[in-house]
JSON list of C-alpha atoms in Angstrom, two decimals:
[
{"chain": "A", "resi": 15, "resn": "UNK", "atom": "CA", "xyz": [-1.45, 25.80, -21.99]},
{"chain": "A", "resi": 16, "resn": "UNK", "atom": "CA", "xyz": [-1.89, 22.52, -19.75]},
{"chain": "A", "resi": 17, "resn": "UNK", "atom": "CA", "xyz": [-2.65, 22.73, -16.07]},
{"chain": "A", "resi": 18, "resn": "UNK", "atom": "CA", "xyz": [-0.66, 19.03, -16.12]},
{"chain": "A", "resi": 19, "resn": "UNK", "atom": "CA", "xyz": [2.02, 18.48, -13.28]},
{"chain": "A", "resi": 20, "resn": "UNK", "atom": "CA", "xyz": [4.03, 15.88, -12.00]},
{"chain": "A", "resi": 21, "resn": "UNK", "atom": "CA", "xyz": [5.63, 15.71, -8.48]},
{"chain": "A", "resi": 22, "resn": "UNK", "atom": "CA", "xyz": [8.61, 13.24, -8.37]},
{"chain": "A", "resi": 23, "resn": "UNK", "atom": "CA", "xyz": [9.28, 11.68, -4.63]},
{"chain": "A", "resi": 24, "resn": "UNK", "atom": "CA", "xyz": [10.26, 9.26, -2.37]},
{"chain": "A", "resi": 25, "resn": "UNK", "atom": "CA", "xyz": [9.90, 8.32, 1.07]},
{"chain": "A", "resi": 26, "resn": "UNK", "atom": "CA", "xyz": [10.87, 5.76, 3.54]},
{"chain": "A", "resi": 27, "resn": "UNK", "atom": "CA", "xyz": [8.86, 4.63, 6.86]},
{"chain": "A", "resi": 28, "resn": "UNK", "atom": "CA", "xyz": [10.40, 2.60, 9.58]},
{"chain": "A", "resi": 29, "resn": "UNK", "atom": "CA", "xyz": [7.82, 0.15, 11.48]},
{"chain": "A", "resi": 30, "resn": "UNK", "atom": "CA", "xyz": [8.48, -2.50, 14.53]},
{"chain": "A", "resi": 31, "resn": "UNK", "atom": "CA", "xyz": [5.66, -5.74, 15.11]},
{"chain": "A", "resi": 32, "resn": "UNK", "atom": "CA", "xyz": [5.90, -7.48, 17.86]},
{"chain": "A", "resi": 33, "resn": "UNK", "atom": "CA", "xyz": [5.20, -10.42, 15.36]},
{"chain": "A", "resi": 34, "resn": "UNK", "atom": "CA", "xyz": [7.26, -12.76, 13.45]},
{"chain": "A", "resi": 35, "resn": "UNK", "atom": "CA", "xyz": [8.48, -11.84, 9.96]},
{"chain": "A", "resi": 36, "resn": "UNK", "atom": "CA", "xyz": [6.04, -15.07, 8.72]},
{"chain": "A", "resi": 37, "resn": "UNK", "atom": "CA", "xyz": [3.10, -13.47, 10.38]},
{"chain": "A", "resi": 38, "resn": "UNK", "atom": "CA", "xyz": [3.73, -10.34, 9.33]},
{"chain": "A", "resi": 39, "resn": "UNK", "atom": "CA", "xyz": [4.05, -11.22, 5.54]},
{"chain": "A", "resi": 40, "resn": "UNK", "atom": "CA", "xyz": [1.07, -13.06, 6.22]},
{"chain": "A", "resi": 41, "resn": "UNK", "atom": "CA", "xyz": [-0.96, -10.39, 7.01]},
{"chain": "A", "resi": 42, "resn": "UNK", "atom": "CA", "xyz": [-0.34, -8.83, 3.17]},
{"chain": "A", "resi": 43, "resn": "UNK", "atom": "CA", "xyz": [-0.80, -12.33, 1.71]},
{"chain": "A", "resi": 44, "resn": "UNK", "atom": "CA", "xyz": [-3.90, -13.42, 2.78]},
{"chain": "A", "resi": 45, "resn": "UNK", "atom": "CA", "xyz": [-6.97, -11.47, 1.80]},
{"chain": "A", "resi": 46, "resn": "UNK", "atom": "CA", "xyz": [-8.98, -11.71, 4.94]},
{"chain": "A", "resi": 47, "resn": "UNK", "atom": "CA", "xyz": [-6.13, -10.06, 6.95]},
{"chain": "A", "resi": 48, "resn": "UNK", "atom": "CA", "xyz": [-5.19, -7.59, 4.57]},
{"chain": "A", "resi": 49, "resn": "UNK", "atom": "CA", "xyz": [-9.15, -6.66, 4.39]},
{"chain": "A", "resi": 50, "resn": "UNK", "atom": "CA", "xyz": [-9.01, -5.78, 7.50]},
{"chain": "A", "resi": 51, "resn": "UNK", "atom": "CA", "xyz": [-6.12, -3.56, 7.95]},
{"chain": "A", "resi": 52, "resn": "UNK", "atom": "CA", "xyz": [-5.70, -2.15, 4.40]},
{"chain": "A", "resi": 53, "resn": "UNK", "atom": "CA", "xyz": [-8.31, -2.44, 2.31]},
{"chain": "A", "resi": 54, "resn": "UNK", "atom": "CA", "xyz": [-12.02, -1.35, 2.71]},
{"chain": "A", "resi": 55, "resn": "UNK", "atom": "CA", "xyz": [-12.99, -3.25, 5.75]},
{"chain": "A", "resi": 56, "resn": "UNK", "atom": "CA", "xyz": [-15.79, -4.68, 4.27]},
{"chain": "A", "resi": 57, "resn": "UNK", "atom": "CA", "xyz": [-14.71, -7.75, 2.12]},
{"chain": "A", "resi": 58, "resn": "UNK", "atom": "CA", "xyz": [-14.17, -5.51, -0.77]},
{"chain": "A", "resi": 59, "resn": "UNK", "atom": "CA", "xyz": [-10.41, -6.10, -1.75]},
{"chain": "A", "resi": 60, "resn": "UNK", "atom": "CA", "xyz": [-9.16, -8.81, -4.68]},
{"chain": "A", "resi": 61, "resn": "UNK", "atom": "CA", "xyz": [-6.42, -9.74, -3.72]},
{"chain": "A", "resi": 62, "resn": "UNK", "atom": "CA", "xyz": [-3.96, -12.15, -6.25]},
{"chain": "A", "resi": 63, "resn": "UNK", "atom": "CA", "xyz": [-0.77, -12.33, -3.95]},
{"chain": "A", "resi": 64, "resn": "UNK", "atom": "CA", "xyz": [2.04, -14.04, -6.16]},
{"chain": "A", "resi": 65, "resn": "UNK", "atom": "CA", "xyz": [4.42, -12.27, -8.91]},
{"chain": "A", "resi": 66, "resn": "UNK", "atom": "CA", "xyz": [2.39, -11.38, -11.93]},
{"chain": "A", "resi": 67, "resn": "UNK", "atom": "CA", "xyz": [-0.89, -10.99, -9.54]},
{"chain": "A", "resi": 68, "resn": "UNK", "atom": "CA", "xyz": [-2.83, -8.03, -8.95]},
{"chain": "A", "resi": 69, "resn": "UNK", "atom": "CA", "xyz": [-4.74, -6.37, -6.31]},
{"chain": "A", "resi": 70, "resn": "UNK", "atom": "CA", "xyz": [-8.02, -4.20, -6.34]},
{"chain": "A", "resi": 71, "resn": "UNK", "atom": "CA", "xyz": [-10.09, -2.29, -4.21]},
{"chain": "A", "resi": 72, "resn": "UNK", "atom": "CA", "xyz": [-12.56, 0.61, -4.82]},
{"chain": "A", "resi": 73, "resn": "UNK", "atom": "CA", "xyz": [-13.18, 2.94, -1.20]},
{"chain": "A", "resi": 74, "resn": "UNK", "atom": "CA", "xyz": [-15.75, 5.23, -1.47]},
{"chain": "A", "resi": 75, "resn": "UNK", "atom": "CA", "xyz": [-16.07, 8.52, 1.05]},
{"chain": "A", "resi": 76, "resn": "UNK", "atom": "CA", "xyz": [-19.06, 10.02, 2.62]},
{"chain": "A", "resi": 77, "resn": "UNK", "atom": "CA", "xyz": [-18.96, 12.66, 0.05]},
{"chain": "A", "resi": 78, "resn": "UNK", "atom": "CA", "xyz": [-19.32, 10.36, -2.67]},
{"chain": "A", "resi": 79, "resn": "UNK", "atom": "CA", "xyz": [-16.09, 10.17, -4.51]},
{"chain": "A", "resi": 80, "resn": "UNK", "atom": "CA", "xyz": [-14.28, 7.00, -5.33]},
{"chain": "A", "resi": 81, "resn": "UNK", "atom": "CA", "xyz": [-11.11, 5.77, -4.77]},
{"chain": "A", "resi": 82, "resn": "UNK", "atom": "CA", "xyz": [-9.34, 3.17, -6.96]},
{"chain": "A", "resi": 83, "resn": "UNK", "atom": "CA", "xyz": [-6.66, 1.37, -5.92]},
{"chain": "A", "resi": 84, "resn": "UNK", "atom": "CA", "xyz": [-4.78, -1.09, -8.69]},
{"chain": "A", "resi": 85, "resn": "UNK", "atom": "CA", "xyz": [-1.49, -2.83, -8.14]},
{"chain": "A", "resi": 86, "resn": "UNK", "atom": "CA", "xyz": [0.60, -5.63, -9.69]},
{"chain": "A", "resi": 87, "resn": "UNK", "atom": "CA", "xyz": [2.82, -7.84, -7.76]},
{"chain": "A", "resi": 88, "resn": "UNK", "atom": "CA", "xyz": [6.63, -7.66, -9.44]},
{"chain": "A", "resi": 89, "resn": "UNK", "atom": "CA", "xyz": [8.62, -9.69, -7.00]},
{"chain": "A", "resi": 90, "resn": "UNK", "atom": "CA", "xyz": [7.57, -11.28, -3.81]},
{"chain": "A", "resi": 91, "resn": "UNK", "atom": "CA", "xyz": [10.23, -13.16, -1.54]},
{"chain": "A", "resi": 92, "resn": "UNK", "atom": "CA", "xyz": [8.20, -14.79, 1.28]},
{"chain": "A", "resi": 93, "resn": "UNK", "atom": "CA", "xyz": [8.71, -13.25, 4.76]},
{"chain": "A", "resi": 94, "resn": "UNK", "atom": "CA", "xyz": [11.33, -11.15, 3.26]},
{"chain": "A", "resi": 95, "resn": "UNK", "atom": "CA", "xyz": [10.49, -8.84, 0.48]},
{"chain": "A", "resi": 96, "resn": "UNK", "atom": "CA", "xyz": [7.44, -7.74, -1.68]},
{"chain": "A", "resi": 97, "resn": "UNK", "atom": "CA", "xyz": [7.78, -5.20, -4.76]},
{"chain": "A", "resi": 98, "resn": "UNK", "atom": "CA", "xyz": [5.25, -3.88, -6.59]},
{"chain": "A", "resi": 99, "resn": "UNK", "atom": "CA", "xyz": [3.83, -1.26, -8.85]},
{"chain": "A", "resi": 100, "resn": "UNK", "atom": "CA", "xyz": [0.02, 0.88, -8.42]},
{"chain": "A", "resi": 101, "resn": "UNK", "atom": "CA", "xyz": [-2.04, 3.57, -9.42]},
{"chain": "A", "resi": 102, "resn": "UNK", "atom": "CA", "xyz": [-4.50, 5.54, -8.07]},
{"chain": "A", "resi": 103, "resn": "UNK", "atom": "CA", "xyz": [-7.32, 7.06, -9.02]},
{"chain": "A", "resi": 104, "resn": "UNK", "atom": "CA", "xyz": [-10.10, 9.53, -7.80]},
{"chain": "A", "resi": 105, "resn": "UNK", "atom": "CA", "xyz": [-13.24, 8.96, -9.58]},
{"chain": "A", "resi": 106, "resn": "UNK", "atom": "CA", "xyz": [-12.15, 9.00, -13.37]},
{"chain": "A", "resi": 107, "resn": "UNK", "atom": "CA", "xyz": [-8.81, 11.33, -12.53]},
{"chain": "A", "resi": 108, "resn": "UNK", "atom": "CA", "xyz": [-4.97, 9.24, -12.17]},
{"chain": "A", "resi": 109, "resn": "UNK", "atom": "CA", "xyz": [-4.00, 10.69, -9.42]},
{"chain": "A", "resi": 110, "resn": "UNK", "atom": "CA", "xyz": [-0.20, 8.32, -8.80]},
{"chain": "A", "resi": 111, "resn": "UNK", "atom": "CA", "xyz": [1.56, 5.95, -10.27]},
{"chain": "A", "resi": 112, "resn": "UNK", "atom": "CA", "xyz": [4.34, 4.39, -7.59]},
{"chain": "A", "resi": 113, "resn": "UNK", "atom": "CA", "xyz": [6.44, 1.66, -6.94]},
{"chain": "A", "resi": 114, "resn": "UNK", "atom": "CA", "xyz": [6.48, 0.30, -3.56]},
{"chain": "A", "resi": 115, "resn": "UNK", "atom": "CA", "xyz": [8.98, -2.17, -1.58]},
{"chain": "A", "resi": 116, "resn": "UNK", "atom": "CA", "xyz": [8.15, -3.77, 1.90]},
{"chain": "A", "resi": 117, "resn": "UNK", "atom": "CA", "xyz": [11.54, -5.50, 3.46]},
{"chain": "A", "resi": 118, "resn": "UNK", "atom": "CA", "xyz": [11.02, -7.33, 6.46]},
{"chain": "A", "resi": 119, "resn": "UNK", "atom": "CA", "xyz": [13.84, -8.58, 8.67]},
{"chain": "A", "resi": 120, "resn": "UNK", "atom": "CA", "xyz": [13.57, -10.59, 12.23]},
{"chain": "A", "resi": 121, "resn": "UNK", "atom": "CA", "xyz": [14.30, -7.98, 15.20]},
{"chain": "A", "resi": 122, "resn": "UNK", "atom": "CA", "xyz": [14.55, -8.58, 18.52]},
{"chain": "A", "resi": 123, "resn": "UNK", "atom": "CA", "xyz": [11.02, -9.08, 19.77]},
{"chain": "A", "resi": 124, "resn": "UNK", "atom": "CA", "xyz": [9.27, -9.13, 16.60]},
{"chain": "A", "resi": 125, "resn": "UNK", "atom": "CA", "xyz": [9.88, -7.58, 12.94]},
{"chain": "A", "resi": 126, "resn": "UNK", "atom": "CA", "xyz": [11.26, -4.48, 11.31]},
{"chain": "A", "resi": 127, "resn": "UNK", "atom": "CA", "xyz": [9.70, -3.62, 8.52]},
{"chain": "A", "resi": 128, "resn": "UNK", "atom": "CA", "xyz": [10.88, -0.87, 5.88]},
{"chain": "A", "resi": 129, "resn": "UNK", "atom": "CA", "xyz": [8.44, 0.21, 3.17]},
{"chain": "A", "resi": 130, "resn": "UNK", "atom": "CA", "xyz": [9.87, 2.33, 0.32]},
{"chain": "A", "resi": 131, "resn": "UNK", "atom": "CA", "xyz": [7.43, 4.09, -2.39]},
{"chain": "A", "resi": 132, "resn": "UNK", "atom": "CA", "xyz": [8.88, 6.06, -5.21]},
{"chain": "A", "resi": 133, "resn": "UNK", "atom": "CA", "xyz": [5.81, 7.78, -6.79]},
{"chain": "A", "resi": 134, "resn": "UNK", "atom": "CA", "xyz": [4.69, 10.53, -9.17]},
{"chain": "A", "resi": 135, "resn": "UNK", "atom": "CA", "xyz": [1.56, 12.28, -7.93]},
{"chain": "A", "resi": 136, "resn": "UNK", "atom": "CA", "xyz": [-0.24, 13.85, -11.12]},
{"chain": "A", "resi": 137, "resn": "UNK", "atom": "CA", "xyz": [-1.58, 17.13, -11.67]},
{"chain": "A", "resi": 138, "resn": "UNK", "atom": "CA", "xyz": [-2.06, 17.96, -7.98]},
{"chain": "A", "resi": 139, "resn": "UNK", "atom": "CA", "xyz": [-4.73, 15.75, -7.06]},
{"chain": "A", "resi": 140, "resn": "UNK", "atom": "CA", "xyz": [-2.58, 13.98, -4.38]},
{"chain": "A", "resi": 141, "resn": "UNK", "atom": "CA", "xyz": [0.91, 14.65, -2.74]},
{"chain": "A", "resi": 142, "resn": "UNK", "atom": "CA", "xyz": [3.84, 12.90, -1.73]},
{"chain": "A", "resi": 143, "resn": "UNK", "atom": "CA", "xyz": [3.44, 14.05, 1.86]},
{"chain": "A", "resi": 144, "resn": "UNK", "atom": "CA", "xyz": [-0.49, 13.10, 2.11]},
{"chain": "A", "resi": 145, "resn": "UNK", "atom": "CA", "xyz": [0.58, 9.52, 0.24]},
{"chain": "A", "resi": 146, "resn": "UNK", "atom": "CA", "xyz": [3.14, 9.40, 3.28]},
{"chain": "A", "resi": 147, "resn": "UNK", "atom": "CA", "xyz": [0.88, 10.37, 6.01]},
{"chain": "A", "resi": 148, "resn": "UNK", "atom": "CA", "xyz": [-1.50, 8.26, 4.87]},
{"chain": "A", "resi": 149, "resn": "UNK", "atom": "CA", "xyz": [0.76, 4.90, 4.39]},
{"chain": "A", "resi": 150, "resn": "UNK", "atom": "CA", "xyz": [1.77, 5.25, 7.88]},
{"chain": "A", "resi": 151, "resn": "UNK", "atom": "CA", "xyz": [-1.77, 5.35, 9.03]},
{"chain": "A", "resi": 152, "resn": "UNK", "atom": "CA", "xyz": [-2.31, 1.65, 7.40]},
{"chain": "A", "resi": 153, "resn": "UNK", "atom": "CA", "xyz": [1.49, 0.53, 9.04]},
{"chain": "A", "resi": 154, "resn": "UNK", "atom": "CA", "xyz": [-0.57, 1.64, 12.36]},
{"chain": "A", "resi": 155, "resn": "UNK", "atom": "CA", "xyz": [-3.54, -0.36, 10.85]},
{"chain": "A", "resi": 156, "resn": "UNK", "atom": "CA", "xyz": [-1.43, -3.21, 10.57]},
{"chain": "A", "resi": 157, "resn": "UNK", "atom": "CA", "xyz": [0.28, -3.28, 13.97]},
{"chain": "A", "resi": 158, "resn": "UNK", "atom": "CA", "xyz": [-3.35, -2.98, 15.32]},
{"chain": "A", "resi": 159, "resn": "UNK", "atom": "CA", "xyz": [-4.35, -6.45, 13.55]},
{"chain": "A", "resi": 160, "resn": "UNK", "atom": "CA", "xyz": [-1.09, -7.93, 14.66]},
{"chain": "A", "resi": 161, "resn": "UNK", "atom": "CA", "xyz": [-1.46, -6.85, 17.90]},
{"chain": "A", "resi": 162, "resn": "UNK", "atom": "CA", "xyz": [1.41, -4.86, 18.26]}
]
C-alpha cells in the first residue's frame, strides 16, 4: 500500500498598491525587484520573465532543508496579466505542482491585483492553506517594496 496523496485546491487573494499597474508588473519582471520581495533576498533568483521563460530559486532554512522553487512563464500580458505553471520541492521530495494567474487592473489610487493558484499539494508535505498563508505573506512583501 502507498502512503501517496494528492490534495486538489484553489484559492484566490485580493491585494491593493498604491502603485501603478506598470510598476507593479514591474516589480515581477525585473529580477532585482522581485529578489527582493519574493525570492531569497540575497541575489539568488534566475529570473527569465517572457512566455516560454523560467524562473529559479533554491531557499534554504536554518534547519538545513532546501526549498526549490521552478516555474515557467505560459502567458504574460504586460501590466495586465501573467500565467504560469511551478513546482516545489523540499530537498529531493515534490511537494506541488500549481498554476498561478496574477491580473492587475488600475484602481483608484493605485492597483488591484488578483492572484489565482490552482495546485495539487503531494503526499502531505505541503497544504493548500500553508501555500495560501504563505502567498499572502510575499503580496505583503511586495506592497512593502512598492511602498504601499
Amino acid at each position: 500500500m502507498s502512503d501517496r496523496s494528492t490534495e486538489h485546491a484553489t484559492f484566490a487573494i485580493e491585494h491593493s498598491y498604491r502603485a501603478a499597474p506598470d510598476r507593479v508588473f514591474a516589480a515581477w519582471a525585473e529580477p532585482e525587484q522581485k529578489n527582493r520581495w519574493f525570492g531569497t533576498r540575497d541575489g539568488g533568483i534566475d529570473l527569465d520573465f517572457r512566455p516560454g521563460g523560467s524562473e529559479r530559486f533554491l531557499a534554504e532554512t536554518p534547519d538545513g532543508t532546501t526549498y526549490t522553487y521552478t516555474a515557467t512563464y505560459k502567458d504574460i500580458v504586460p501590466s495586465e496579466r501573467i500565467v504560469y505553471t511551478y513546482e516545489m520541492y523540499r530537498d529531493q521530495d515534490r511537494i506541488s505542482v500549481s498554476v498561478s494567474t496574477v491580473e492587475l487592473r488600475p484602481a483608484e489610487g493605485g492597483t488591484a491585483l488578483t492572484y489565482t493558484e490552482q495546485g495539487v499539494f503531494l503526499d502531505g508535505h505541503d497544504t493548500a492553506a500553508a501555500r495560501e498563508h504563505g502567498t499572502r505573506e510575499v503580496l505583503d512583501h511586495l506592497g512593502e517594496e512598492l511602498g504601499s
